[in-house]
PDB file of C-alpha atoms in Angstrom:
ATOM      1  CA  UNK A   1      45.139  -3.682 -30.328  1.00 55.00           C
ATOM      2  CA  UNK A   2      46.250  -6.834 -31.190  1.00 50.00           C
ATOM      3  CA  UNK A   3      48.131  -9.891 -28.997  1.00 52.00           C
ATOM      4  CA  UNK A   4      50.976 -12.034 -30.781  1.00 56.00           C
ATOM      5  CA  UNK A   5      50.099 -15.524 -29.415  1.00 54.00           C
ATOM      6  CA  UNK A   6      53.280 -17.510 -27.387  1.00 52.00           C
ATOM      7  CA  UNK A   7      55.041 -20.207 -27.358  1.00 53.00           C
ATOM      8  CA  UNK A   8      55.511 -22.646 -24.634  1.00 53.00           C
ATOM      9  CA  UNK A   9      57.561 -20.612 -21.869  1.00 54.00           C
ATOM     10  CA  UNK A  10      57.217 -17.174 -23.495  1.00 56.00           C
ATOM     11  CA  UNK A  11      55.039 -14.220 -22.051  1.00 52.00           C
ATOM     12  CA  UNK A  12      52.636 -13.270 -24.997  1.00 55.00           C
ATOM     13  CA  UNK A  13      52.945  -9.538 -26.162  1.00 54.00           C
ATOM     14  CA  UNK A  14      50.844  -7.077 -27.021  1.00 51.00           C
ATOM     15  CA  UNK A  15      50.698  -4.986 -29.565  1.00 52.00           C
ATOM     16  CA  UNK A  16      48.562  -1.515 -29.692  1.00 48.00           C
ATOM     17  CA  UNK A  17      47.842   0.227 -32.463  1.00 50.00           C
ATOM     18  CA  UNK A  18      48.110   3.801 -32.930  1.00 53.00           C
ATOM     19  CA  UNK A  19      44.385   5.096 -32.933  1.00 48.00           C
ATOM     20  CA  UNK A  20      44.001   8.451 -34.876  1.00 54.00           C
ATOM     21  CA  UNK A  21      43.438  11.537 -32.860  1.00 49.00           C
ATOM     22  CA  UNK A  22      39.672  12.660 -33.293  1.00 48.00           C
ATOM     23  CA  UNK A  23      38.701   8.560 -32.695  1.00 52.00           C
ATOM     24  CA  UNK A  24      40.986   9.121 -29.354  1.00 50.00           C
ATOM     25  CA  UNK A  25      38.565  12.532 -28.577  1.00 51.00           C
ATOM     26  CA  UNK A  26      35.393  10.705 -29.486  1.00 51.00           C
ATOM     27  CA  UNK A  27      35.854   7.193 -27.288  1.00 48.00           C
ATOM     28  CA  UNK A  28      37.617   9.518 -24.270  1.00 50.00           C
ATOM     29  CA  UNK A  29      34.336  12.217 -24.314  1.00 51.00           C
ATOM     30  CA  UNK A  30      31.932   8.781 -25.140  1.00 51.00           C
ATOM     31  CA  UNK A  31      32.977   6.826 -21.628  1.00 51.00           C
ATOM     32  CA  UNK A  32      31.753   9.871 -18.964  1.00 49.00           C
ATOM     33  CA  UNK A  33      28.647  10.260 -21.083  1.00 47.00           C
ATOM     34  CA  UNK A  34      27.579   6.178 -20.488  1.00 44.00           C
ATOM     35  CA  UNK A  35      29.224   5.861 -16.511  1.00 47.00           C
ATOM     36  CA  UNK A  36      27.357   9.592 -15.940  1.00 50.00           C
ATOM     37  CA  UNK A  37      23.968   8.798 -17.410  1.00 49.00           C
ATOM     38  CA  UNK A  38      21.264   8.954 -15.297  1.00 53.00           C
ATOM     39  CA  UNK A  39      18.816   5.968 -15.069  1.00 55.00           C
ATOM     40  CA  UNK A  40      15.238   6.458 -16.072  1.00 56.00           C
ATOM     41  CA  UNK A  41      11.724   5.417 -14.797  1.00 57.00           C
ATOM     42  CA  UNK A  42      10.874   4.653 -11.298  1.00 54.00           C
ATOM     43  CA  UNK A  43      13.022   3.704  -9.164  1.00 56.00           C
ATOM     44  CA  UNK A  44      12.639   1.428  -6.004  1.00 54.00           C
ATOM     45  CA  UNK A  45      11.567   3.841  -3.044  1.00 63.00           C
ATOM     46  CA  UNK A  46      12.282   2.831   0.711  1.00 70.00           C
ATOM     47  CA  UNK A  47       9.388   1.888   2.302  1.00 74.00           C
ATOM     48  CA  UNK A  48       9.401   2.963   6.257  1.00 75.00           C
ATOM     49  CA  UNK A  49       7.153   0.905   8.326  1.00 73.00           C
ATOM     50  CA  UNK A  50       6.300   0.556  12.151  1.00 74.00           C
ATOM     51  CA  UNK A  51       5.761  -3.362  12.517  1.00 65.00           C
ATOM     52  CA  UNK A  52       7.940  -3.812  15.312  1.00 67.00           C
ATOM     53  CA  UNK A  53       6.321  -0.341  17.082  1.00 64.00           C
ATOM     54  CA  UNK A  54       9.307   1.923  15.741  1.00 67.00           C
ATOM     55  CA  UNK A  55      10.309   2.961  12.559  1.00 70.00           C
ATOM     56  CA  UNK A  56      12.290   1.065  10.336  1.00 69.00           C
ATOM     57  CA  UNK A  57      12.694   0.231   6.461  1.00 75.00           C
ATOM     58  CA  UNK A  58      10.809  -2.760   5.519  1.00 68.00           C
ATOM     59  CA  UNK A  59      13.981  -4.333   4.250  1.00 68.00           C
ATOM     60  CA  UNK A  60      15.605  -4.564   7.537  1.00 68.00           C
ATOM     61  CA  UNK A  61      12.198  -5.726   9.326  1.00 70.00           C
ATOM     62  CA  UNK A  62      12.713  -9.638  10.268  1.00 66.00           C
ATOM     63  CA  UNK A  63       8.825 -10.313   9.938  1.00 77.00           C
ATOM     64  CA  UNK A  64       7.495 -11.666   6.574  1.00 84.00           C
ATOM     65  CA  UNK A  65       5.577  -8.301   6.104  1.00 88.00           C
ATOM     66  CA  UNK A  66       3.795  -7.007   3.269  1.00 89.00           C
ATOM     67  CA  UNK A  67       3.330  -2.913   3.100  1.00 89.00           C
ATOM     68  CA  UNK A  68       1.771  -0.701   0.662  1.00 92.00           C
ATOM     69  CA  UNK A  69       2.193   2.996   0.580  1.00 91.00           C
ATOM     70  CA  UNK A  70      -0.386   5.108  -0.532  1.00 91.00           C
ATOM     71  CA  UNK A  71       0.730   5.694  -3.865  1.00 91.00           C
ATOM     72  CA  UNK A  72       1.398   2.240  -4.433  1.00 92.00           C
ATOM     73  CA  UNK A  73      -2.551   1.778  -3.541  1.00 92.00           C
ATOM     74  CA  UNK A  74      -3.031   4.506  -6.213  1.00 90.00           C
ATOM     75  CA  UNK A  75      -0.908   2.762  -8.431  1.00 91.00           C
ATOM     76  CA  UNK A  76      -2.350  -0.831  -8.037  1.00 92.00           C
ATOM     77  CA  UNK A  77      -6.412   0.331  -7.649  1.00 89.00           C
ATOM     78  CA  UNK A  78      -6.414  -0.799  -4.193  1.00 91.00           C
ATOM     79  CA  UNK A  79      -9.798   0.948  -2.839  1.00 87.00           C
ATOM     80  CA  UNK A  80     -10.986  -1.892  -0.256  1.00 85.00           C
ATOM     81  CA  UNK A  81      -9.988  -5.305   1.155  1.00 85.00           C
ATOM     82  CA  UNK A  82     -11.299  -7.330  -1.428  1.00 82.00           C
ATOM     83  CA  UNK A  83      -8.622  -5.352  -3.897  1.00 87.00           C
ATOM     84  CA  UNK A  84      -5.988  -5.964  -1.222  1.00 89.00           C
ATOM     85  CA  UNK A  85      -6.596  -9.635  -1.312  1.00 87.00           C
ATOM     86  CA  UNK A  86      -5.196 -10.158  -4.573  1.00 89.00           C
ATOM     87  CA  UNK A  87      -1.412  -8.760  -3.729  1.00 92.00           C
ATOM     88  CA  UNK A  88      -0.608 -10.052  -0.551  1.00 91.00           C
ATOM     89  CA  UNK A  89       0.424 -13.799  -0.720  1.00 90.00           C
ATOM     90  CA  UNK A  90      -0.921 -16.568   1.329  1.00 89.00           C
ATOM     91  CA  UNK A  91      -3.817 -14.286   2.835  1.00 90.00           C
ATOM     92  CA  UNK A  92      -7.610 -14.524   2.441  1.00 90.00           C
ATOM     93  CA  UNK A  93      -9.464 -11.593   2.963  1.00 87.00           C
ATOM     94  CA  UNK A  94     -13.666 -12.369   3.957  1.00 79.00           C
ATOM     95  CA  UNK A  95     -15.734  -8.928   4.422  1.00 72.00           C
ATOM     96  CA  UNK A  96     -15.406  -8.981   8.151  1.00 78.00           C
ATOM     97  CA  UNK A  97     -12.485 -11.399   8.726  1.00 84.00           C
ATOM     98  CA  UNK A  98      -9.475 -12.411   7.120  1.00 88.00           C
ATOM     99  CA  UNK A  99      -6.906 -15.460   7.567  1.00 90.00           C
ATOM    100  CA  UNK A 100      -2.741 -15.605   7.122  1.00 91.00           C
ATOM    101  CA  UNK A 101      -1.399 -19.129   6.070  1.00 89.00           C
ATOM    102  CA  UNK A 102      -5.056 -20.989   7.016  1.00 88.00           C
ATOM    103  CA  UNK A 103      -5.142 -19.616  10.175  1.00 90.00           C
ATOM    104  CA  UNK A 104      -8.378 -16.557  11.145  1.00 87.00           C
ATOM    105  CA  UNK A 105     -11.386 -16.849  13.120  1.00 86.00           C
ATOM    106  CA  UNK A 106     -12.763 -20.422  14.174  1.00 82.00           C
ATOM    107  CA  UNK A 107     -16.468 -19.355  14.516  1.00 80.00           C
ATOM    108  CA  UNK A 108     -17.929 -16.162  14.594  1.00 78.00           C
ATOM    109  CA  UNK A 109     -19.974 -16.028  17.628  1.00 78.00           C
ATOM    110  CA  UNK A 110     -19.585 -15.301  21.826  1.00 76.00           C
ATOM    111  CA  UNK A 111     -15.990 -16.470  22.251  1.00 76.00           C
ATOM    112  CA  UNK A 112     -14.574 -16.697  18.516  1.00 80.00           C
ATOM    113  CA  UNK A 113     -11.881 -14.426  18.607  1.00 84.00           C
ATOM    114  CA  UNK A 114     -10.203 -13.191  15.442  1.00 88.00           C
ATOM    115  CA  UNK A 115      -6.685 -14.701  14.681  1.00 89.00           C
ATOM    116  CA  UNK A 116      -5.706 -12.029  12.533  1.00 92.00           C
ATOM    117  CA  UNK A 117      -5.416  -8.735  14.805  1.00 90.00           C
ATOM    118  CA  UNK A 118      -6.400  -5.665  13.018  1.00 90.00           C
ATOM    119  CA  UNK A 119      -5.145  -2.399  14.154  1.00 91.00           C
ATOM    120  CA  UNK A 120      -6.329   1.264  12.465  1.00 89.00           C
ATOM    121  CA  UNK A 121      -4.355   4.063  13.977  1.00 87.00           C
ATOM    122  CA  UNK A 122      -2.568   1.872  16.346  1.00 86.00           C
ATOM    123  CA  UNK A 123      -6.335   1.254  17.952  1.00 88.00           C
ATOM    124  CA  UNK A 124      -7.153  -2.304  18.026  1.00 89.00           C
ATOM    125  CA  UNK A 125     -10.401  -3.088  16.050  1.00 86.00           C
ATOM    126  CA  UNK A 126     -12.621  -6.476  17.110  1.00 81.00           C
ATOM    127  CA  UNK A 127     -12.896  -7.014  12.993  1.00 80.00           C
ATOM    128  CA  UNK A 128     -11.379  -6.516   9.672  1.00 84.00           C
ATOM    129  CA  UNK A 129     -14.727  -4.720   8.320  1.00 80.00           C
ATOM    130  CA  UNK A 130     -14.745  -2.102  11.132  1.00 78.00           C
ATOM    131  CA  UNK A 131     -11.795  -1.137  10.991  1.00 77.00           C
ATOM    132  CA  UNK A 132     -11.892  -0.624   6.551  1.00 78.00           C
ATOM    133  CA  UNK A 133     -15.413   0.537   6.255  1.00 75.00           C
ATOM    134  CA  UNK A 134     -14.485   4.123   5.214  1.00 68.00           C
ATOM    135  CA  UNK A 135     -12.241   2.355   1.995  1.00 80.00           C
ATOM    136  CA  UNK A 136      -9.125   3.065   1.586  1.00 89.00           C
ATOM    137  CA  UNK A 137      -9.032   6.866   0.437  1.00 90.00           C
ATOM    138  CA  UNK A 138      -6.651   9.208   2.448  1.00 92.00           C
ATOM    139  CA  UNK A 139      -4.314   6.077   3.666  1.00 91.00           C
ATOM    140  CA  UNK A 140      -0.558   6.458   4.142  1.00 92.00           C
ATOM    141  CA  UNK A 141       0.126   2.942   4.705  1.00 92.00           C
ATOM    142  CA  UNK A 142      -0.854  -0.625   5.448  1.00 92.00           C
ATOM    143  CA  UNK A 143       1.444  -3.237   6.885  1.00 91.00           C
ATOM    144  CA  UNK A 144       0.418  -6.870   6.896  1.00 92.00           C
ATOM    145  CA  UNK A 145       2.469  -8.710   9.106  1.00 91.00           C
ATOM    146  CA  UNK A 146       2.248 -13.175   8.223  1.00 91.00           C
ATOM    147  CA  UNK A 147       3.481 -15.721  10.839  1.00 89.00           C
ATOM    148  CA  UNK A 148       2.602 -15.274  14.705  1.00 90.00           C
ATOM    149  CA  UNK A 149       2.730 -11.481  16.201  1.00 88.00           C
ATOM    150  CA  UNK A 150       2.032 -12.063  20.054  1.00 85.00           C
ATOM    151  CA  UNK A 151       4.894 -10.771  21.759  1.00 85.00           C
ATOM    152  CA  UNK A 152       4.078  -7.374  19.716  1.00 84.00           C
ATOM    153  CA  UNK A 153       0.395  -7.621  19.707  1.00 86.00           C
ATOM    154  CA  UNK A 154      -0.855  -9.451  21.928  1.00 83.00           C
ATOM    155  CA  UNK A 155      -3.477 -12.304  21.455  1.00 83.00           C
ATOM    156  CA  UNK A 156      -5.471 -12.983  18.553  1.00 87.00           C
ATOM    157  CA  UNK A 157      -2.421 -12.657  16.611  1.00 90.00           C
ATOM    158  CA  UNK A 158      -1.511 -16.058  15.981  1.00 91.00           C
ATOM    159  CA  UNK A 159      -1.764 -15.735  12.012  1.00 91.00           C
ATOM    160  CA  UNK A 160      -0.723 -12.552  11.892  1.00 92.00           C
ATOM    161  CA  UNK A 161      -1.348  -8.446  12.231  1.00 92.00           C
ATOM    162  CA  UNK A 162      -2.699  -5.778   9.960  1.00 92.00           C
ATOM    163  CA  UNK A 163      -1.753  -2.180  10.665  1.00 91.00           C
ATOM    164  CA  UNK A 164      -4.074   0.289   8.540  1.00 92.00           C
ATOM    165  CA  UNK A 165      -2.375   4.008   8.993  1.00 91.00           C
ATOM    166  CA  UNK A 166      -4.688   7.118   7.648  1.00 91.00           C
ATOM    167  CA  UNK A 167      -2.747  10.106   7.250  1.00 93.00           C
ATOM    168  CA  UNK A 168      -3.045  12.434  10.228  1.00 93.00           C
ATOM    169  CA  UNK A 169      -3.986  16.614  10.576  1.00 95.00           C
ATOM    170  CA  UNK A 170      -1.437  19.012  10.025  1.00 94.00           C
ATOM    171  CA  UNK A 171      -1.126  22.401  10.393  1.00 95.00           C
ATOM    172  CA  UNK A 172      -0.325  22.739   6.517  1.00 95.00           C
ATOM    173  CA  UNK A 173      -3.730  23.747   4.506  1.00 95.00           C
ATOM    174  CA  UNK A 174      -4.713  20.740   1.861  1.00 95.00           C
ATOM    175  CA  UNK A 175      -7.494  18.952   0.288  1.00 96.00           C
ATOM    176  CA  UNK A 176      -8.066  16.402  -2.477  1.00 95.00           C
ATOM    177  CA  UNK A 177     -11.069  15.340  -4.308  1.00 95.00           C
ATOM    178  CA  UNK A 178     -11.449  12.480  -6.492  1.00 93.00           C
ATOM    179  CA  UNK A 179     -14.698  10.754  -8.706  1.00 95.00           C
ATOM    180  CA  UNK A 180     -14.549   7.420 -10.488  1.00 92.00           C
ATOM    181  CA  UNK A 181     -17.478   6.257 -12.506  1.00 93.00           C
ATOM    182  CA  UNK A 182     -17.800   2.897 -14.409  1.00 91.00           C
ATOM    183  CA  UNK A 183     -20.499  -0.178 -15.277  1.00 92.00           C
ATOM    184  CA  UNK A 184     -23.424  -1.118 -13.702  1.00 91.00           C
ATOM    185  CA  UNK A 185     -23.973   2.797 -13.199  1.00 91.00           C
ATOM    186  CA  UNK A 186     -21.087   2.594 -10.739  1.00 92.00           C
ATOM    187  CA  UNK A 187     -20.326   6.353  -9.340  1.00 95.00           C
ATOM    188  CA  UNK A 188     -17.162   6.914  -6.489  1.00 93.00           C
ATOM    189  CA  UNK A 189     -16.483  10.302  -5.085  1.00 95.00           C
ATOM    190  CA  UNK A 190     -13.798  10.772  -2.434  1.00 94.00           C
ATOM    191  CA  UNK A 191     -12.687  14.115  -0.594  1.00 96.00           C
ATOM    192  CA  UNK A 192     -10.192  15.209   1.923  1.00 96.00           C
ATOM    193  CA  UNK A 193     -10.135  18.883   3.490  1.00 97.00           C
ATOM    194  CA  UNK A 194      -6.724  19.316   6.060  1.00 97.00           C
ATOM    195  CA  UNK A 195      -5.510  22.474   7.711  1.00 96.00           C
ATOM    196  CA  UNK A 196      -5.061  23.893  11.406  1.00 95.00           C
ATOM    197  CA  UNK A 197      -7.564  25.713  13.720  1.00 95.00           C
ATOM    198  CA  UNK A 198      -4.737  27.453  16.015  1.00 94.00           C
ATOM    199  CA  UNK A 199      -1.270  27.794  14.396  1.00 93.00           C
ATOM    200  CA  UNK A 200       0.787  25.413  16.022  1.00 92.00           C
ATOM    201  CA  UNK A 201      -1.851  24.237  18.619  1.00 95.00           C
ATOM    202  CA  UNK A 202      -4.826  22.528  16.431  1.00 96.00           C
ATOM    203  CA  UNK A 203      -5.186  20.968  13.200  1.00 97.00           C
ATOM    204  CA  UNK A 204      -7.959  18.909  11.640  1.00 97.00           C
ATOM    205  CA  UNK A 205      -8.768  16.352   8.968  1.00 97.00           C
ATOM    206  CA  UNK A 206     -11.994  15.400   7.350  1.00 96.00           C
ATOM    207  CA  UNK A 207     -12.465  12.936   4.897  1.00 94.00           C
ATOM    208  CA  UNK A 208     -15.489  11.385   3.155  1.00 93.00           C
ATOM    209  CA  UNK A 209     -16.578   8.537   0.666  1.00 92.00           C
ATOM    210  CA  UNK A 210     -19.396   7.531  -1.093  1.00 93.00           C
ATOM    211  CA  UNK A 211     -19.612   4.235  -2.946  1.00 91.00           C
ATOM    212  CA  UNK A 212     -22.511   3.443  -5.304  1.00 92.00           C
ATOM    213  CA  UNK A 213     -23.087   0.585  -7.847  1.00 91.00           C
ATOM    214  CA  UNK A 214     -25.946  -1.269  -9.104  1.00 91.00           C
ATOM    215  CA  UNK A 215     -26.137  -5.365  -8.217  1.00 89.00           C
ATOM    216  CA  UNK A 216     -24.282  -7.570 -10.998  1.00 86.00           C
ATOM    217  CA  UNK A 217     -26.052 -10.720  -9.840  1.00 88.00           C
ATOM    218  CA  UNK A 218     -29.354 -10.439 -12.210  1.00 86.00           C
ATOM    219  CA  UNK A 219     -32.382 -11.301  -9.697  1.00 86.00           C
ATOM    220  CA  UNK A 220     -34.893 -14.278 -11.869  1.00 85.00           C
ATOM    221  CA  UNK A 221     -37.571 -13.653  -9.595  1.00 83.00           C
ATOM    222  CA  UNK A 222     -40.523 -11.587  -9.966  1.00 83.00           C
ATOM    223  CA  UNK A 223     -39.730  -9.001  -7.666  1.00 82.00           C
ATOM    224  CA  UNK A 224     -36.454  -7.801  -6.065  1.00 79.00           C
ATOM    225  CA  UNK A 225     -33.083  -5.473  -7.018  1.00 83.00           C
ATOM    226  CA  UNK A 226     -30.141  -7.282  -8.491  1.00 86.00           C
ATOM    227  CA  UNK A 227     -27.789  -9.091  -6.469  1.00 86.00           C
ATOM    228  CA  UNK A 228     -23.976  -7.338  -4.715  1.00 85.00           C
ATOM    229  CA  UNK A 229     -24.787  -3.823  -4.888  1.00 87.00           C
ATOM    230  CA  UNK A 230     -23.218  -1.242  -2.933  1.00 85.00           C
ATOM    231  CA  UNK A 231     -24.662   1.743  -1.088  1.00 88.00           C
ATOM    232  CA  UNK A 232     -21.853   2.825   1.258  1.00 86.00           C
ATOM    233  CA  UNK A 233     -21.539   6.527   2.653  1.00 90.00           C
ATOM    234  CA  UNK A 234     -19.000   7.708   5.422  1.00 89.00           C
ATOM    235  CA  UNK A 235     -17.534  10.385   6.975  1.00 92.00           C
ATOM    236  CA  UNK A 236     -14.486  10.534   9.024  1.00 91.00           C
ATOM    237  CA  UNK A 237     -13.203  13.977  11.043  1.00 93.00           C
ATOM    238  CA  UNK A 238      -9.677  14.050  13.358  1.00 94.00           C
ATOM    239  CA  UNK A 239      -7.883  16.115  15.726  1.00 95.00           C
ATOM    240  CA  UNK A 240      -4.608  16.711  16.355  1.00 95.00           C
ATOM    241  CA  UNK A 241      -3.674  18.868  19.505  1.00 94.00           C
TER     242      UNK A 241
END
């Protein structure tokens, strides 16, 4: 195709060229192949969350909310809150507290309430620690909600909310088992057994973790084990009737 360039006045033309018949085959069957090609690698998945206590997609949530499914905390190596720390912004995360834009807990004593609320299961929880001591195995999703939450949550949300949701019993049979090893003789086994008791009437869940590594602070004094171990061991059983 070429175009004849015009004067002053004068529509330009166009002139097309004659393309032979097999390049006319190839570029007609070579368009549907490139519009119909199907994009690869992962895709961006809705994420559903219940911030405003219903569901909705996090996209059409008006809270500055940060939520993590539980294969994004597979994907990312989120096991506990001091991994969670480093992907939500403007949030610091202490092992029982935590603070949203500068703003937690005053004083932790008689009358120090938390300003972060923390919620597991939709059951309020007095501190961050109680309510994550089990890790973060068998989680389907947290939600951490910046800015002031009272008219949803009541007090002690003036920096903000954090919803932890474990997955629930079913009736359908499951289980899952995972170990981790690494340094400092560090050894991380994780299970999950789920099924029902009554067909359509009972189901339970049990999970359990067990966290062990060796202090990474060396001790200098004569006696004593190195420094920020962890020993941690629990056990966790629901109901659903």
């Amino acid at each position: 195709m070429s175009i004849r360039p015009s004067h002053k006045g004068e529509v330009p033309s166009v002139k097309i060229s004659r393309l032979p018949l097999v390049s006319a085959i190839g570029l007609a069957l070579a368009i549907p192949a490139v519009t119909n090609a199907a994009p690869s690698g992962r895709q961006l998945e809705e994420v559903v969350v219940t911030a405003e206590r219903q569901e909705a997609s996090v996209q059409d949530t008006s809270i500055s909310i940060t939520a993590f499914t539980s294969e994004m905390l597979e994907d990312f190596g989120i096991k506990d809150q001091t991994d969670l720390q480093n992907f939500i912004p403007a949030t610091v995360i202490l092992p029982y507290d935590s603070a949203v834009r500068g703003v937690g807990r005053n004083f932790r004593s008689l009358g120090g309430d938390p300003g972060v609320s923390t919620y597991m299961n939709g059951v309020y929880s007095e501190d961050l620690y109680t309510a994550t001591i089990g890790s973060f195995w068998d989680m389907e999703r947290i939600e951490v909600l910046r800015g002031p939450q009272g008219t949803l949550y009541g007090r002690n949300a003036v920096g903000g909310a954090m919803n932890f949701l474990y997955n629930r019993p079913s009736q359908e049979f499951d289980y899952r088992f995972k170990v981790s090893a690494g340094n400092f003789n560090a050894l991380e086994t994780y299970g999950m057994v789920n099924g029902g008791l009554i067909e359509d009437v009972l189901s339970a869940r049990v999970t359990f973790s067990n966290r062990k590594r060796d202090g990474y602070i060396e001790e200098r004094g004569p006696i004593g084990d190195d420094l920020d171990s962890r020993g941690e061991e629990n056990y966790a059983g629901q109901l659903n009737w």
